[in-house]
Coordinates of C-alpha atoms (C1' of nucleotides) in Angstrom, one line a residue:
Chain A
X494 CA -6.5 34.7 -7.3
X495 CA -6.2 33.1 -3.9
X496 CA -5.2 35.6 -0.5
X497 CA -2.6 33.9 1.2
X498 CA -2.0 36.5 3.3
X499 CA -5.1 35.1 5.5
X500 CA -4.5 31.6 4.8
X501 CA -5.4 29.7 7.8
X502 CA -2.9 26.6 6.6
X503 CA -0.3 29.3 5.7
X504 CA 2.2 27.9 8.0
X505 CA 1.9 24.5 7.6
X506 CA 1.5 24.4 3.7
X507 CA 4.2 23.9 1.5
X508 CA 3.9 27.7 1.0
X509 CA 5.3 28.7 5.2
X510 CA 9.0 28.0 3.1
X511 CA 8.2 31.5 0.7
X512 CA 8.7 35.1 1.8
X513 CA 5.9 37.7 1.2
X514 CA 6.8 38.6 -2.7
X515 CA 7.0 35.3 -3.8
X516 CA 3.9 34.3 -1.6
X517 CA 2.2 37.1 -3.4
X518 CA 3.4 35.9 -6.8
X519 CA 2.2 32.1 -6.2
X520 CA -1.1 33.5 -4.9
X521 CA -1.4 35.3 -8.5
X522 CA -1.3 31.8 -9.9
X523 CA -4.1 30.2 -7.1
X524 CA -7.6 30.3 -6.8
X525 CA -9.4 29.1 -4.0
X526 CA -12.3 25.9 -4.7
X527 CA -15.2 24.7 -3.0
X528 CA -15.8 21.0 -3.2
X529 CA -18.6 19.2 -2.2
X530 CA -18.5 15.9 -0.3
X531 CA -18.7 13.0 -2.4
X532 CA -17.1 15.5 -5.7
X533 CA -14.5 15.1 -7.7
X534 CA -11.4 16.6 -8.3
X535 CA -9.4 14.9 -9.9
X536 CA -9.8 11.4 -12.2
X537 CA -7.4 8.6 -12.4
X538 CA -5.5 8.5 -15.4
X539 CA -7.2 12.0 -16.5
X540 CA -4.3 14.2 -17.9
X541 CA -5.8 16.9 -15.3
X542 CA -3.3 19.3 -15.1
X543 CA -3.6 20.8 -11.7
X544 CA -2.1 20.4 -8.0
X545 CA -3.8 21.9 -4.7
X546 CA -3.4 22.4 -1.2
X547 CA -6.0 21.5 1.0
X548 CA -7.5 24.6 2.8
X549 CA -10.5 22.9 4.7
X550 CA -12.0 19.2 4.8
X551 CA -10.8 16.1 4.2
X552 CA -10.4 13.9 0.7
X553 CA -9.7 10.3 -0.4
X554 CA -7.4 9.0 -3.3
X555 CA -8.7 5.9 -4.6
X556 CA -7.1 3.4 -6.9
X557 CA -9.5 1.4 -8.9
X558 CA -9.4 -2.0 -11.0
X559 CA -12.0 -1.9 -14.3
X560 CA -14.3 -4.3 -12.5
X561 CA -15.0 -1.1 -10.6
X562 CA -13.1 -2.4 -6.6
X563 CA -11.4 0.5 -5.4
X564 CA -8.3 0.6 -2.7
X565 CA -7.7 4.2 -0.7
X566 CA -4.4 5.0 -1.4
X567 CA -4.2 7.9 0.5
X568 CA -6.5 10.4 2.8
X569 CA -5.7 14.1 2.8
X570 CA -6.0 16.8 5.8
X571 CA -5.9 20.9 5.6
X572 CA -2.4 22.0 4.8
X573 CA -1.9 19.0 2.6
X574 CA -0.7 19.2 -0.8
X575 CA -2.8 17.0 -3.5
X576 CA -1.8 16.4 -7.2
X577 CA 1.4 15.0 -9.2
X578 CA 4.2 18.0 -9.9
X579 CA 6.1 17.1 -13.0
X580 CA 3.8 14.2 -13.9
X581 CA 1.6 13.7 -17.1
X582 CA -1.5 12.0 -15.8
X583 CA -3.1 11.5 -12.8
X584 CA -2.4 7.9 -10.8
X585 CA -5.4 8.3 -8.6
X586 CA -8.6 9.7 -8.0
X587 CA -9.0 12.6 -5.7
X588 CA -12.5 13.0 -4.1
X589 CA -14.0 14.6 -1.2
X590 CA -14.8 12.7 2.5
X591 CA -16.6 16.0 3.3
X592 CA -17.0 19.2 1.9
X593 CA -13.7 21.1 1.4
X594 CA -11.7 24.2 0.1
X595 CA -8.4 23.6 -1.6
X596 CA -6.2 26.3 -3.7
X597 CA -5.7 25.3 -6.6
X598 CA -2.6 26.0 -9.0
X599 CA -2.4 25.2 -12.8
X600 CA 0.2 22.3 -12.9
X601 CA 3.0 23.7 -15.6
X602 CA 2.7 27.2 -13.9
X603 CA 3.2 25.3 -10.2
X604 CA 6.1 23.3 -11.5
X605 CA 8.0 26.0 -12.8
X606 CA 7.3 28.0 -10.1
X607 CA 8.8 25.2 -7.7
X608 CA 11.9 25.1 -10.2
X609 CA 12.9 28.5 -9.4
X610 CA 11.9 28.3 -5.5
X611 CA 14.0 25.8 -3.9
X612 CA 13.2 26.1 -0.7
X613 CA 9.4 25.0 -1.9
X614 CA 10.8 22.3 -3.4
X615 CA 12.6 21.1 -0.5
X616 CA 9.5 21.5 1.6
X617 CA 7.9 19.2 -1.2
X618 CA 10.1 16.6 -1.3
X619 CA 10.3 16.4 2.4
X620 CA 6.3 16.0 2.3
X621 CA 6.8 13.6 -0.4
X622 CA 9.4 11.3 1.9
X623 CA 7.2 11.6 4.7
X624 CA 4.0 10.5 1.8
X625 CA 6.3 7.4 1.1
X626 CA 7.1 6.4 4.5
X627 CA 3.4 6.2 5.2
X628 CA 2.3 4.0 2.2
X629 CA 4.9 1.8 2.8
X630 CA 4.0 1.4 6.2
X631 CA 0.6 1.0 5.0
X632 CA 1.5 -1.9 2.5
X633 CA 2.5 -4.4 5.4
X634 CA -0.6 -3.6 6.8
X635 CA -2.4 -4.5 3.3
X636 CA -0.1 -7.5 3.0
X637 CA 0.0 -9.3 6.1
X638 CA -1.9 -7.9 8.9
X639 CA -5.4 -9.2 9.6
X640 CA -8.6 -8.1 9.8
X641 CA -8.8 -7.2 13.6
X642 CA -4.9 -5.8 13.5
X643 CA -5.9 -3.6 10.4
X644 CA -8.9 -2.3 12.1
X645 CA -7.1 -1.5 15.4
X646 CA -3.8 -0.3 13.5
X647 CA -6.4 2.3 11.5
X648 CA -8.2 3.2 14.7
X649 CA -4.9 3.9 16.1
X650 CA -3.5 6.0 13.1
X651 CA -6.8 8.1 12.7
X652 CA -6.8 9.1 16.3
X653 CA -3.5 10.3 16.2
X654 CA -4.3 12.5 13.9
X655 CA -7.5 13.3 14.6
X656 CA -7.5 14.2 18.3
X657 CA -8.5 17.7 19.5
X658 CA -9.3 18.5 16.2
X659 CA -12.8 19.2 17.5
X660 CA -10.3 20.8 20.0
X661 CA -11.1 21.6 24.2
X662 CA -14.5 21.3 24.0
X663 CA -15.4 18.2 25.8
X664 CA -13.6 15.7 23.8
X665 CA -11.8 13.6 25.8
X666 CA -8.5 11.6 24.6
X667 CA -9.4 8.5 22.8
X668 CA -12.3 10.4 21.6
X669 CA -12.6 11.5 18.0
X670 CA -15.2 11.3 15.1
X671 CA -13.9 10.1 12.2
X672 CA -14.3 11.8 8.9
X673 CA -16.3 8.8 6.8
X674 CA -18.4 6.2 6.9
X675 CA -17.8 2.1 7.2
X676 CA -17.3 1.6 3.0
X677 CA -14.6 3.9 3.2
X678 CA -12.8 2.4 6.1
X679 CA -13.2 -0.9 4.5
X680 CA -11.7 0.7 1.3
X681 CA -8.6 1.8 3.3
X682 CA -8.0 -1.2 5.1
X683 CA -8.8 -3.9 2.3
X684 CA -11.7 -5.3 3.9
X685 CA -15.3 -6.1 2.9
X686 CA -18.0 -3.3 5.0
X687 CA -19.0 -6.4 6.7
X688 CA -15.9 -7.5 7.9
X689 CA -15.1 -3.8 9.0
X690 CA -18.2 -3.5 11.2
X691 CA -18.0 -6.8 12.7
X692 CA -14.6 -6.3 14.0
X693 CA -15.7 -2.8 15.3
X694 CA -18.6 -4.9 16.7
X695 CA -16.2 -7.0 18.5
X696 CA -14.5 -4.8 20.1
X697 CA -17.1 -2.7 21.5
X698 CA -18.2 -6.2 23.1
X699 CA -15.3 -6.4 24.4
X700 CA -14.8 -3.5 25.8
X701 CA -12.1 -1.8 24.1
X702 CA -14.1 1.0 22.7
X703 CA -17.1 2.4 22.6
X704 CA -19.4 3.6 19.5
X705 CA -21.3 6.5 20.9
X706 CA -22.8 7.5 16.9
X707 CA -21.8 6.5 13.5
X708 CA -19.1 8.2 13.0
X709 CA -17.8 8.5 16.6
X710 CA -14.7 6.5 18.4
X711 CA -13.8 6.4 21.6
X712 CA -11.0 4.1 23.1
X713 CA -10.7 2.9 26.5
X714 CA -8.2 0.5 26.5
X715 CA -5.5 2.3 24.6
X716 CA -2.9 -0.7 25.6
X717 CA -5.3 -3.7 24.2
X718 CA -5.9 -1.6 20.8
X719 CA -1.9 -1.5 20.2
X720 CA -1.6 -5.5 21.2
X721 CA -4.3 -6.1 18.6
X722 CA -2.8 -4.0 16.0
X723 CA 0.1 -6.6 16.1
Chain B
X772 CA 35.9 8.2 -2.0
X773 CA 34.2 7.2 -4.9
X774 CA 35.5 7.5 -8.3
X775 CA 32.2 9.3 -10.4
X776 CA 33.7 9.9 -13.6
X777 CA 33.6 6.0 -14.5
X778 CA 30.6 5.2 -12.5
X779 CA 28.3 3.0 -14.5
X780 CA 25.1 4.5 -13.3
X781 CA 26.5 8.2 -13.5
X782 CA 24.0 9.1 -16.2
X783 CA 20.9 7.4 -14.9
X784 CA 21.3 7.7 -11.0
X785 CA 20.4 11.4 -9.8
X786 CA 24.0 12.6 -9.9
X787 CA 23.3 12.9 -14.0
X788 CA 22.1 16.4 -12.6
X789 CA 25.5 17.8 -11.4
X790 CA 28.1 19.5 -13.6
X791 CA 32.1 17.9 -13.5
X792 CA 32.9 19.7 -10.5
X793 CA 29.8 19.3 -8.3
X794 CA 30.6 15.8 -9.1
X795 CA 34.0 15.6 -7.7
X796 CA 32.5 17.3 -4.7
X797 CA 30.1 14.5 -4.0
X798 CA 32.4 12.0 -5.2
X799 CA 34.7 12.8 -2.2
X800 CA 32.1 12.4 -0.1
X801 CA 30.6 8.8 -1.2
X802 CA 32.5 5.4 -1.0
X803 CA 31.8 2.5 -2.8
X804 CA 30.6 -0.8 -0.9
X805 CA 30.2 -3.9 -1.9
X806 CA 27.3 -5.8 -0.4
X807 CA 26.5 -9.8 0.0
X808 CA 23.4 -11.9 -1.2
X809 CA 21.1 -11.6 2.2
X810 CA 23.5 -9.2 3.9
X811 CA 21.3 -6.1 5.6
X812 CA 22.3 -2.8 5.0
X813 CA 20.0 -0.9 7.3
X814 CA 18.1 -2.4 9.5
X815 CA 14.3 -1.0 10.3
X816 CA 14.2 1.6 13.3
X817 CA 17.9 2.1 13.2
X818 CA 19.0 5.4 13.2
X819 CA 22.1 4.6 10.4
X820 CA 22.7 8.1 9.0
X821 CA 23.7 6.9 5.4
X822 CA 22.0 7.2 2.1
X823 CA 23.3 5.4 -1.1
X824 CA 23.1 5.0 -4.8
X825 CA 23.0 1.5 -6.0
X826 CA 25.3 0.9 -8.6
X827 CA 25.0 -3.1 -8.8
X828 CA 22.8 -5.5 -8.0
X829 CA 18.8 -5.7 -6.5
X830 CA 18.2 -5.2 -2.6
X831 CA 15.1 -4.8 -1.4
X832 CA 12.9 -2.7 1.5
X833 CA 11.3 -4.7 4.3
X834 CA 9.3 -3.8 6.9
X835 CA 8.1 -6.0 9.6
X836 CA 5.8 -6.9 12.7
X837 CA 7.1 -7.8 16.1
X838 CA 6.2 -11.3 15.5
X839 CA 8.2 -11.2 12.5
X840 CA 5.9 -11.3 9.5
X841 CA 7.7 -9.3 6.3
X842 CA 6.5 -7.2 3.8
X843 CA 8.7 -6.4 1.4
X844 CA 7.7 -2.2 0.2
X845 CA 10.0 -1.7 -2.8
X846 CA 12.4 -3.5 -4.9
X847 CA 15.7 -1.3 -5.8
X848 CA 18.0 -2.2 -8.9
X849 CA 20.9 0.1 -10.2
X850 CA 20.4 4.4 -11.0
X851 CA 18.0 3.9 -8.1
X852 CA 18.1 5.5 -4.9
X853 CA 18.3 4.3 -1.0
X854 CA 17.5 6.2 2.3
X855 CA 15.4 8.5 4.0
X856 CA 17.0 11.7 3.6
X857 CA 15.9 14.5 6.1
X858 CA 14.9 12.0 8.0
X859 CA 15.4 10.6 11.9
X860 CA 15.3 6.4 11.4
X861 CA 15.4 4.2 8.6
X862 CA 11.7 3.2 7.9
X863 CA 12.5 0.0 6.8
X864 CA 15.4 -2.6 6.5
X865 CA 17.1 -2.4 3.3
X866 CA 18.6 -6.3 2.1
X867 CA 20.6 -7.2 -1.0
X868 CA 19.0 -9.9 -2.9
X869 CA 21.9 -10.9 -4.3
X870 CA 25.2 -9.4 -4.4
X871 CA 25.6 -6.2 -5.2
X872 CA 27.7 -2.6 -4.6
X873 CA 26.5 1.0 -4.2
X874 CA 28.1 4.3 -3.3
X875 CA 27.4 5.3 0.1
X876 CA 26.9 8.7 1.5
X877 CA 26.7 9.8 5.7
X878 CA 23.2 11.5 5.3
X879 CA 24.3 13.8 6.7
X880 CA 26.8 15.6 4.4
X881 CA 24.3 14.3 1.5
X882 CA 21.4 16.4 3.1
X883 CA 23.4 19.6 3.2
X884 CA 24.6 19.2 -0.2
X885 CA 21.9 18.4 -1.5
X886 CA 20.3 21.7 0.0
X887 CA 22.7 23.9 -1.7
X888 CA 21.6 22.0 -5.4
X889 CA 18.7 22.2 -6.6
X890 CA 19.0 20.4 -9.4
X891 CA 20.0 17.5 -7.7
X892 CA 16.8 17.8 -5.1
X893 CA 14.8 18.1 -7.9
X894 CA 15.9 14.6 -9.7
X895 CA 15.2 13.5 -6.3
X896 CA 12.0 14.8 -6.0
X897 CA 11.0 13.3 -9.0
X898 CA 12.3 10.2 -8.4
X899 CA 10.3 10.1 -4.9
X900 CA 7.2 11.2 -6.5
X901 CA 7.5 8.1 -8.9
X902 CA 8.5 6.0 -6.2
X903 CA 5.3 7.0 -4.5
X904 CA 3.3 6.5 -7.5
X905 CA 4.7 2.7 -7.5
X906 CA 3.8 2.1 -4.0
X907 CA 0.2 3.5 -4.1
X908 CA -0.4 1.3 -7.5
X909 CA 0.9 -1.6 -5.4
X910 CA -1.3 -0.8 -2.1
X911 CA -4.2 -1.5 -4.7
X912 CA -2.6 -5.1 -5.4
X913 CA -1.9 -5.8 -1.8
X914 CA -5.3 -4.6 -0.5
X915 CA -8.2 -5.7 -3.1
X916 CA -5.9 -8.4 -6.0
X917 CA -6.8 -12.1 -5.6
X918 CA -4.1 -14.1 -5.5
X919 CA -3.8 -14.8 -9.3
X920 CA -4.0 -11.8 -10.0
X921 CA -0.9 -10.8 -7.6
X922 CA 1.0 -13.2 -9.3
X923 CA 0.1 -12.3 -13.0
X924 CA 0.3 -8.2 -11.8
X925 CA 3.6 -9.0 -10.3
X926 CA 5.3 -11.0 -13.7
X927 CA 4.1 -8.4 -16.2
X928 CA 5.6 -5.8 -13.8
X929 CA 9.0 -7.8 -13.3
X930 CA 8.6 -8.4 -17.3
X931 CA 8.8 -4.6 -17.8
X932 CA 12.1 -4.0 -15.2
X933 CA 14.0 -6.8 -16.5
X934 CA 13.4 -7.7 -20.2
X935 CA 16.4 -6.9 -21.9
X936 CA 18.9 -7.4 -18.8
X937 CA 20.4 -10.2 -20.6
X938 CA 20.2 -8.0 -23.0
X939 CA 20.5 -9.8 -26.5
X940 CA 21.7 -12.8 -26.2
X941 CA 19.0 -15.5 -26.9
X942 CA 16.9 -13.7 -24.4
X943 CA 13.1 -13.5 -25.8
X944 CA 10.5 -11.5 -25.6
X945 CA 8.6 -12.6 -22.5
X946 CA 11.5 -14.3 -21.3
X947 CA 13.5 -12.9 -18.0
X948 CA 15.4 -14.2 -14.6
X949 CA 13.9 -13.2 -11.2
X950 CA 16.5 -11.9 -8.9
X951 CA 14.6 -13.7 -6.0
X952 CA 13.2 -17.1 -5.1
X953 CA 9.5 -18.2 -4.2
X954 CA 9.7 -16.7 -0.2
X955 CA 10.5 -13.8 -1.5
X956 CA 7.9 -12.8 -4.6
X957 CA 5.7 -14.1 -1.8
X958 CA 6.8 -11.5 0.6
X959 CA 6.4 -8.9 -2.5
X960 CA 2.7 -10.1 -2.8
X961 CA 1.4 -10.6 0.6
X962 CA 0.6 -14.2 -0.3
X963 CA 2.4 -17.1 1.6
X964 CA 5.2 -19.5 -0.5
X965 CA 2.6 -22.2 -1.2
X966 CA 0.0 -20.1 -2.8
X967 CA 2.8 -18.7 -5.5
X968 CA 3.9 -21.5 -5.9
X969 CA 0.6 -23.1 -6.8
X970 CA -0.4 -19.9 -8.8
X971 CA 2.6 -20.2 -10.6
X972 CA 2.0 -24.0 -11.3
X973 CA -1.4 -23.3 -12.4
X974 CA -0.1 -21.0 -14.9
X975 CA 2.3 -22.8 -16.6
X976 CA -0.5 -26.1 -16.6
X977 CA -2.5 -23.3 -18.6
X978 CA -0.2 -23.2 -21.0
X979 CA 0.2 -18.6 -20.7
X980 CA 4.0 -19.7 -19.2
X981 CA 7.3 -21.5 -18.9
X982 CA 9.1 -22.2 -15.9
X983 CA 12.6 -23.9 -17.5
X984 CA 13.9 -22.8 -14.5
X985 CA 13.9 -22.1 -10.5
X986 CA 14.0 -18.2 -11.5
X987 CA 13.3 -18.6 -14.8
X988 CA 10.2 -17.1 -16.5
X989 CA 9.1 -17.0 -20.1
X990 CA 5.3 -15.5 -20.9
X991 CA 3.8 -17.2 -24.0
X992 CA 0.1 -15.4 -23.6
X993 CA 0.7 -12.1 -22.6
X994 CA -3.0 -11.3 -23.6
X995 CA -4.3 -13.5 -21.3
X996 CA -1.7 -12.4 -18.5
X997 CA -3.2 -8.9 -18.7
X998 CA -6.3 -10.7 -18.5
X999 CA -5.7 -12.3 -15.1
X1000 CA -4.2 -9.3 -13.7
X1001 CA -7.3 -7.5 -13.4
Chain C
dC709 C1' 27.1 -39.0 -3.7
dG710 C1' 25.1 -36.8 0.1
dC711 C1' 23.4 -33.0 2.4
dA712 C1' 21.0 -28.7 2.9
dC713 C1' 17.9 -25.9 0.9
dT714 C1' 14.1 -24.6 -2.1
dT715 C1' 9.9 -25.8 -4.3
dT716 C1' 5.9 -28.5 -5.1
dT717 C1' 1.9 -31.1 -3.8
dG718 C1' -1.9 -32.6 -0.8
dA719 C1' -5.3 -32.5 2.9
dC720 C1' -7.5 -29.7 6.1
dG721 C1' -9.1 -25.7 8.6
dA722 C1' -9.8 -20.8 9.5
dA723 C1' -10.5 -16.2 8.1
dG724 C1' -12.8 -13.4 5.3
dT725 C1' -16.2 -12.7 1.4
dT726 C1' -20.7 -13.1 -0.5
dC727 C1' -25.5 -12.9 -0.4
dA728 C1' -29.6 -11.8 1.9
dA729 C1' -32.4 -9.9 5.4
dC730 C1' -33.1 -6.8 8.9
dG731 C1' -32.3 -2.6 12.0
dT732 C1' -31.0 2.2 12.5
dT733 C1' -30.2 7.0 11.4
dA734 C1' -30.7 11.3 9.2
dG735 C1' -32.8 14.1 6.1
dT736 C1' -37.2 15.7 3.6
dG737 C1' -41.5 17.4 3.1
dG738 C1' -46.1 17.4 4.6
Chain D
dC51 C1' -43.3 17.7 14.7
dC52 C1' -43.9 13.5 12.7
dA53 C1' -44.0 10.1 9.0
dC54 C1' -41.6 8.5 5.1
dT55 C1' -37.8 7.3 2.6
dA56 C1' -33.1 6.4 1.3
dA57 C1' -28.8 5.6 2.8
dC58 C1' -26.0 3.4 6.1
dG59 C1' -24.9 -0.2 9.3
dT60 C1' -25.4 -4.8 11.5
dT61 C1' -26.2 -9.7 11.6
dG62 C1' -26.5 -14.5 10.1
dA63 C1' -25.5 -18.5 7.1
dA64 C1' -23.2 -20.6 3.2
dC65 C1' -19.3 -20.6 0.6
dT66 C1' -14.5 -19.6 -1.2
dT67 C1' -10.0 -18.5 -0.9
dC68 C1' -6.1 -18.7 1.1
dG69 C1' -3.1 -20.2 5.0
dT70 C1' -1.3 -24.0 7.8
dC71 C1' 0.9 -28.3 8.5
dA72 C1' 3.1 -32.2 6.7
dA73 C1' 5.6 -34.7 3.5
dA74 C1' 7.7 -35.6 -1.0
dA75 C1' 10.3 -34.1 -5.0
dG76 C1' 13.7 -31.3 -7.1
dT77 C1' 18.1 -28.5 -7.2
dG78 C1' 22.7 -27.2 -6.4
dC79 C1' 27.1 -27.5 -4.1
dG80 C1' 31.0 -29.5 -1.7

DNA sequence: CGCACTTTTGACGAAGTTCAACGTTAGTGG
DNA sequence: CCACTAACGTTGAACTTCGTCAAAAGTGCG
């Protein structure tokens, strides 16, 4: 049994759209999971029945062919809902960028929960729309951008959304540290690693950013990054 | 207004979820619209407030760069839905394929009602969680798929939708009519025309299909389709 | 029949992958 | 604290696939 009470994504989860006695009665159904980076969760095409929301970390869903390439289909943040409501099997993998807490809710129990709550489900489907909207957008990029427009488009994206989360302290804008490594940016993108880190290479020659560690990003020329990512 | 009781789609579209007289409701609230081959419905950033059912016909969802590359992110055919309810802008452009008619709603008015049914958000929500489903499946094609295997993924996909359109009459097993010419399965596939076209040749010198016509295909190895489709 | 449009075919080049080697970083245990 | 190791990242060279450009062949409609 999971406390919402002290939930630290309890107002931006799907569950900010339930008053206390029905938050109380999900959290009867929940129980809080640690995952450790690199596990997991959930396996494509595994009957799995169970959706979560993401509490803490960060985690990949990953499409794969038999010959064992695999696409990202989708990177999840805290307050992010993971799993398929009303669905039989799972589509994709879920595994964990770092290590992470989600709540997790038996599916069948979640789903009829959401049928009597329908202000959750709005809040789902509204979260699902906005899902959509973003993979789509993400399919011209996989169909017709190139590698340094993908590269820059991603940089672009993840610093958006990853600005002052290692908030105030001396972080400056167009400074952020990414969440994983080159494979995985090369999985999201469509690229080979090498393609990945040569275009990164590029750019750093030319100026346009800067690669203070592994894992760290920081833009300087804001304007040339959106020109390159067409 | 739009006449539900007779509607063709009424038991497949998400309005199957509404009793007699929720129906009439909505009913006064949509019109019907017919809509040309190559006419553009909504157009990509545009704020259009409307959301529709299609009733006729295939349109499709294109999104493109400035210097006017296309993706096209989703194919729609009758029952399905089109729109971005709850939402500011249209995402992406929405074209008929060929001619076609569906029941328009001002988003508006859809969103509200749609608020005060659950039922009916609920068939939607499903519907956008398969819809999501498809487009993740198909970021895996666009990002890692060599271009045979686009073009085999793409038929047995088209196979599935389509087969039984014509329904009975002479039509085969493995046989079906593409609603769209070369350009435009290239702009599904994130391939240019001349690579289809040359996968599709290759194909049909292998002997695993028939091309008796421009949009014409029949399958004669299905195994070996699966095969190429990785 | 002629015209516009779509599709096919060919030759060539560029972008990105593959394979292989090398450099760098972070974590472990002496 | 340093040395060792394994994982990660970068670089180079050869090769493949697909895109580009150009032209020919096929299709459908007035």
């Amino acid at each position: 049994m999971a406390d919402c009470a002290t939930c630290i994504v309890r107002n931006r989860a799907i569950c900010a759209s339930l008053n206390p006695a029905e938050l109380a009665a999900l959290g009867r159904m929940g129980r809080k999971q640690k995952v450790r980076a690199g596990q997991t969760l959930l396996w494509e095409g595994d009957g799995a029945p169970v959706v979560a929301n993401v509490l803490e970390g960060v985690l990949k869903l990953v499409v794969s062919t038999a010959d064992g390439r695999e696409q990202i289909v989708g990177v999840v943040f805290p307050s992010d809902f993971i799993g398929r409501p009303f669905g039989k099997e799972s589509p994709y993998s879920v595994t964990a960028m770092t290590d992470a807490e989600v709540c997790i809710f038996n599916r069948n129990n979640f789903d009829e929960f959401a049928g009597s709550h329908p202000d959750l489900q709005q809040k789902l489907l509204r979260r699902t729309l906005d899902e959509l909207d973003r993979a789509r957008h993400w399919m011209m990029l996989l169909g017709r951008k190139s590698a340094s427009e993908k590269v820059a488009s991603f940089l672009l994206e993840m610093s958006e959304r990853l600005e002052g989360q290692g908030c105030g302290v001396g972080l400056n804008r167009g400074a952020f540290e990414l969440p994983f490594g080159r494979q995985q940016i090369a999985d999201i993108l469509g690229l080979t690693i090498e393609t990945t880190s040569r275009q990164l290479t590029k750019m750093r020659a030319d100026g346009v950013l800067d690669l203070p560690s592994r894992r760290e990003i920081v833009i300087h020329d804001r304007a040339a990054m959106e020109d390159m990512a067409g």
